[in-house]
Amino acid sequence: MPGISFAIPIDHAKKFLERVELRRAAGKIKRGRRYMGLTILTLTEPIRIELEAKTGIKDLNNGVVVWQVVVGSPAYLAGVKPGDVITNINGTQIRSSSQVYDKINVDDKLFISIRRGEMTLTVTVVPEQINDNDPHQRL
């Protein structure tokens, strides 16, 4: 979806890192990382307007837009495609990218509701564990 870009204000990034540290200290984040193989963008008003103009998707008030899908990743194998809008994961309405990252790290199996054009689909993704000590694993 050319033409969409975003920036993260530094104060948001700092708050995010503080929350991660608090969660790690409380034992809520497992050692290592997990991934689905997605690059996502929180659905802001400008992105929503552009998405509606390009794809015809209407009535979106929340979600994250799938920007890229890594070929061969868990999300790719489940059928997630660029341009999909993730609106719900395991019964939780998704309003930001950070919620998706939280779900990846907490839930072993993700039942994801996505909007693709006028259709609403559900796919199942099982995030993979990444070994932080393996230099060949990049995501």
mmCIF file of C-alpha atoms in Angstrom:
data_model
loop_
_atom_site.group_PDB
_atom_site.id
_atom_site.type_symbol
_atom_site.label_atom_id
_atom_site.label_comp_id
_atom_site.label_asym_id
_atom_site.label_seq_id
_atom_site.Cartn_x
_atom_site.Cartn_y
_atom_site.Cartn_z
ATOM 1 C CA MET A 1 0.000 0.000 0.000
ATOM 2 C CA PRO A 2 2.326 2.752 -1.197
ATOM 3 C CA GLY A 3 1.837 6.206 0.253
ATOM 4 C CA ILE A 4 1.258 5.211 3.872
ATOM 5 C CA SER A 5 3.964 6.072 6.353
ATOM 6 C CA PHE A 6 4.111 6.658 10.054
ATOM 7 C CA ALA A 7 6.300 7.934 12.859
ATOM 8 C CA ILE A 8 6.331 7.117 16.534
ATOM 9 C CA PRO A 9 6.779 10.082 18.879
ATOM 10 C CA ILE A 10 9.696 9.517 21.263
ATOM 11 C CA ASP A 11 7.510 9.928 24.366
ATOM 12 C CA HIS A 12 5.311 7.038 23.158
ATOM 13 C CA ALA A 13 8.366 4.881 22.544
ATOM 14 C CA LYS A 14 9.722 5.625 26.025
ATOM 15 C CA LYS A 15 6.367 4.791 27.651
ATOM 16 C CA PHE A 16 6.204 1.552 25.686
ATOM 17 C CA LEU A 17 9.693 0.536 26.828
ATOM 18 C CA GLU A 18 8.813 1.373 30.436
ATOM 19 C CA ARG A 19 5.689 -0.816 30.227
ATOM 20 C CA VAL A 20 7.742 -3.664 28.759
ATOM 21 C CA GLU A 21 10.232 -3.450 31.618
ATOM 22 C CA LEU A 22 7.431 -3.440 34.200
ATOM 23 C CA ARG A 23 5.803 -6.467 32.573
ATOM 24 C CA ARG A 24 9.136 -8.286 32.335
ATOM 25 C CA ALA A 25 9.842 -7.566 36.035
ATOM 26 C CA ALA A 26 6.367 -8.863 36.944
ATOM 27 C CA GLY A 27 7.032 -12.071 34.992
ATOM 28 C CA LYS A 28 4.328 -11.386 32.409
ATOM 29 C CA ILE A 29 6.722 -11.541 29.464
ATOM 30 C CA LYS A 30 8.315 -14.872 28.664
ATOM 31 C CA ARG A 31 12.041 -15.129 28.005
ATOM 32 C CA GLY A 32 12.823 -14.908 24.333
ATOM 33 C CA ARG A 33 10.600 -13.451 21.664
ATOM 34 C CA ARG A 34 7.740 -14.706 19.567
ATOM 35 C CA TYR A 35 6.591 -13.574 16.184
ATOM 36 C CA MET A 36 3.902 -13.978 13.563
ATOM 37 C CA GLY A 37 5.839 -12.446 10.685
ATOM 38 C CA LEU A 38 3.916 -9.187 10.259
ATOM 39 C CA THR A 39 4.622 -5.510 9.974
ATOM 40 C CA ILE A 40 1.546 -3.638 11.216
ATOM 41 C CA LEU A 41 0.305 -0.063 11.586
ATOM 42 C CA THR A 42 -2.229 1.191 14.098
ATOM 43 C CA LEU A 43 -5.336 2.394 12.272
ATOM 44 C CA THR A 44 -5.229 6.178 12.641
ATOM 45 C CA GLU A 45 -7.712 8.549 11.011
ATOM 46 C CA PRO A 46 -5.414 9.438 8.046
ATOM 47 C CA ILE A 47 -4.642 5.742 7.436
ATOM 48 C CA ARG A 48 -8.349 4.861 7.709
ATOM 49 C CA ILE A 49 -9.267 7.522 5.133
ATOM 50 C CA GLU A 50 -6.561 6.365 2.713
ATOM 51 C CA LEU A 51 -7.492 2.712 3.206
ATOM 52 C CA GLU A 52 -11.141 3.465 2.524
ATOM 53 C CA ALA A 53 -10.233 5.362 -0.655
ATOM 54 C CA LYS A 54 -7.939 2.601 -1.960
ATOM 55 C CA THR A 55 -9.827 -0.534 -0.919
ATOM 56 C CA GLY A 56 -13.411 0.510 -0.259
ATOM 57 C CA ILE A 57 -13.295 -0.837 3.308
ATOM 58 C CA LYS A 58 -15.787 1.253 5.302
ATOM 59 C CA ASP A 59 -16.970 1.453 8.898
ATOM 60 C CA LEU A 60 -13.573 0.709 10.443
ATOM 61 C CA ASN A 61 -13.216 2.337 13.844
ATOM 62 C CA ASN A 62 -10.437 0.208 15.273
ATOM 63 C CA GLY A 63 -7.727 -2.227 14.266
ATOM 64 C CA VAL A 64 -4.270 -2.482 12.800
ATOM 65 C CA VAL A 65 -3.385 -2.578 9.127
ATOM 66 C CA VAL A 66 -1.127 -5.366 7.890
ATOM 67 C CA TRP A 67 1.640 -3.618 5.973
ATOM 68 C CA GLN A 68 3.859 -6.606 5.171
ATOM 69 C CA VAL A 69 3.759 -10.380 5.670
ATOM 70 C CA VAL A 70 6.989 -12.396 5.793
ATOM 71 C CA VAL A 71 6.860 -15.266 3.294
ATOM 72 C CA GLY A 72 6.861 -18.596 5.127
ATOM 73 C CA SER A 73 5.983 -17.016 8.505
ATOM 74 C CA PRO A 74 3.120 -18.236 10.727
ATOM 75 C CA ALA A 75 0.891 -15.373 9.537
ATOM 76 C CA TYR A 76 1.699 -16.093 5.873
ATOM 77 C CA LEU A 77 0.870 -19.777 6.316
ATOM 78 C CA ALA A 78 -2.443 -18.823 7.974
ATOM 79 C CA GLY A 79 -3.410 -16.688 4.965
ATOM 80 C CA VAL A 80 -2.901 -13.146 6.295
ATOM 81 C CA LYS A 81 -2.221 -10.677 3.455
ATOM 82 C CA PRO A 82 -0.957 -7.102 3.166
ATOM 83 C CA GLY A 83 -3.891 -4.708 3.364
ATOM 84 C CA ASP A 84 -5.847 -6.883 5.818
ATOM 85 C CA VAL A 85 -7.112 -5.088 8.915
ATOM 86 C CA ILE A 86 -6.843 -7.032 12.181
ATOM 87 C CA THR A 87 -9.861 -6.076 14.296
ATOM 88 C CA ASN A 88 -9.997 -8.767 16.983
ATOM 89 C CA ILE A 89 -7.666 -11.370 18.536
ATOM 90 C CA ASN A 90 -8.971 -14.062 20.886
ATOM 91 C CA GLY A 91 -12.061 -12.041 21.741
ATOM 92 C CA THR A 92 -10.219 -8.770 22.359
ATOM 93 C CA GLN A 93 -11.007 -5.781 20.167
ATOM 94 C CA ILE A 94 -7.708 -4.507 18.737
ATOM 95 C CA ARG A 95 -7.105 -0.754 18.843
ATOM 96 C CA SER A 96 -3.303 -0.537 18.630
ATOM 97 C CA SER A 97 -0.184 -2.364 17.513
ATOM 98 C CA SER A 98 0.920 -2.790 21.130
ATOM 99 C CA GLN A 99 -2.145 -4.957 21.827
ATOM 100 C CA VAL A 100 -1.100 -7.301 19.017
ATOM 101 C CA TYR A 101 2.429 -7.578 20.417
ATOM 102 C CA ASP A 102 0.972 -8.315 23.858
ATOM 103 C CA LYS A 103 -1.191 -11.098 22.417
ATOM 104 C CA ILE A 104 1.768 -12.627 20.564
ATOM 105 C CA ASN A 105 3.751 -12.847 23.795
ATOM 106 C CA VAL A 106 0.932 -14.126 25.996
ATOM 107 C CA ASP A 107 -1.360 -16.361 23.931
ATOM 108 C CA ASP A 108 -0.082 -19.579 22.353
ATOM 109 C CA LYS A 109 -2.729 -19.650 19.614
ATOM 110 C CA LEU A 110 -4.262 -16.545 18.055
ATOM 111 C CA PHE A 111 -7.746 -16.540 16.536
ATOM 112 C CA ILE A 112 -7.586 -13.379 14.441
ATOM 113 C CA SER A 113 -10.557 -11.581 12.880
ATOM 114 C CA ILE A 114 -9.551 -9.617 9.816
ATOM 115 C CA ARG A 115 -11.332 -7.356 7.363
ATOM 116 C CA ARG A 116 -10.375 -7.928 3.753
ATOM 117 C CA GLY A 117 -12.417 -5.663 1.541
ATOM 118 C CA GLU A 118 -16.044 -6.234 2.472
ATOM 119 C CA MET A 119 -15.344 -9.681 3.970
ATOM 120 C CA THR A 120 -14.625 -10.530 7.600
ATOM 121 C CA LEU A 121 -12.468 -13.632 8.012
ATOM 122 C CA THR A 122 -11.019 -15.544 10.943
ATOM 123 C CA VAL A 123 -7.578 -17.114 10.702
ATOM 124 C CA THR A 124 -5.580 -19.051 13.283
ATOM 125 C CA VAL A 125 -1.930 -18.167 13.832
ATOM 126 C CA VAL A 126 0.489 -19.930 16.176
ATOM 127 C CA PRO A 127 3.387 -17.539 16.909
ATOM 128 C CA GLU A 128 6.886 -19.032 16.701
ATOM 129 C CA GLN A 129 9.467 -18.759 19.457
ATOM 130 C CA ILE A 130 12.672 -16.963 18.479
ATOM 131 C CA ASN A 131 15.935 -17.900 20.112
ATOM 132 C CA ASP A 132 17.602 -14.609 21.085
ATOM 133 C CA ASN A 133 20.998 -16.337 21.044
ATOM 134 C CA ASP A 134 20.726 -17.502 17.427
ATOM 135 C CA PRO A 135 22.244 -14.859 15.096
ATOM 136 C CA HIS A 136 20.456 -16.412 12.097
ATOM 137 C CA GLN A 137 16.999 -15.556 13.395
ATOM 138 C CA ARG A 138 16.285 -11.930 12.568
ATOM 139 C CA LEU A 139 12.606 -11.288 13.311
#
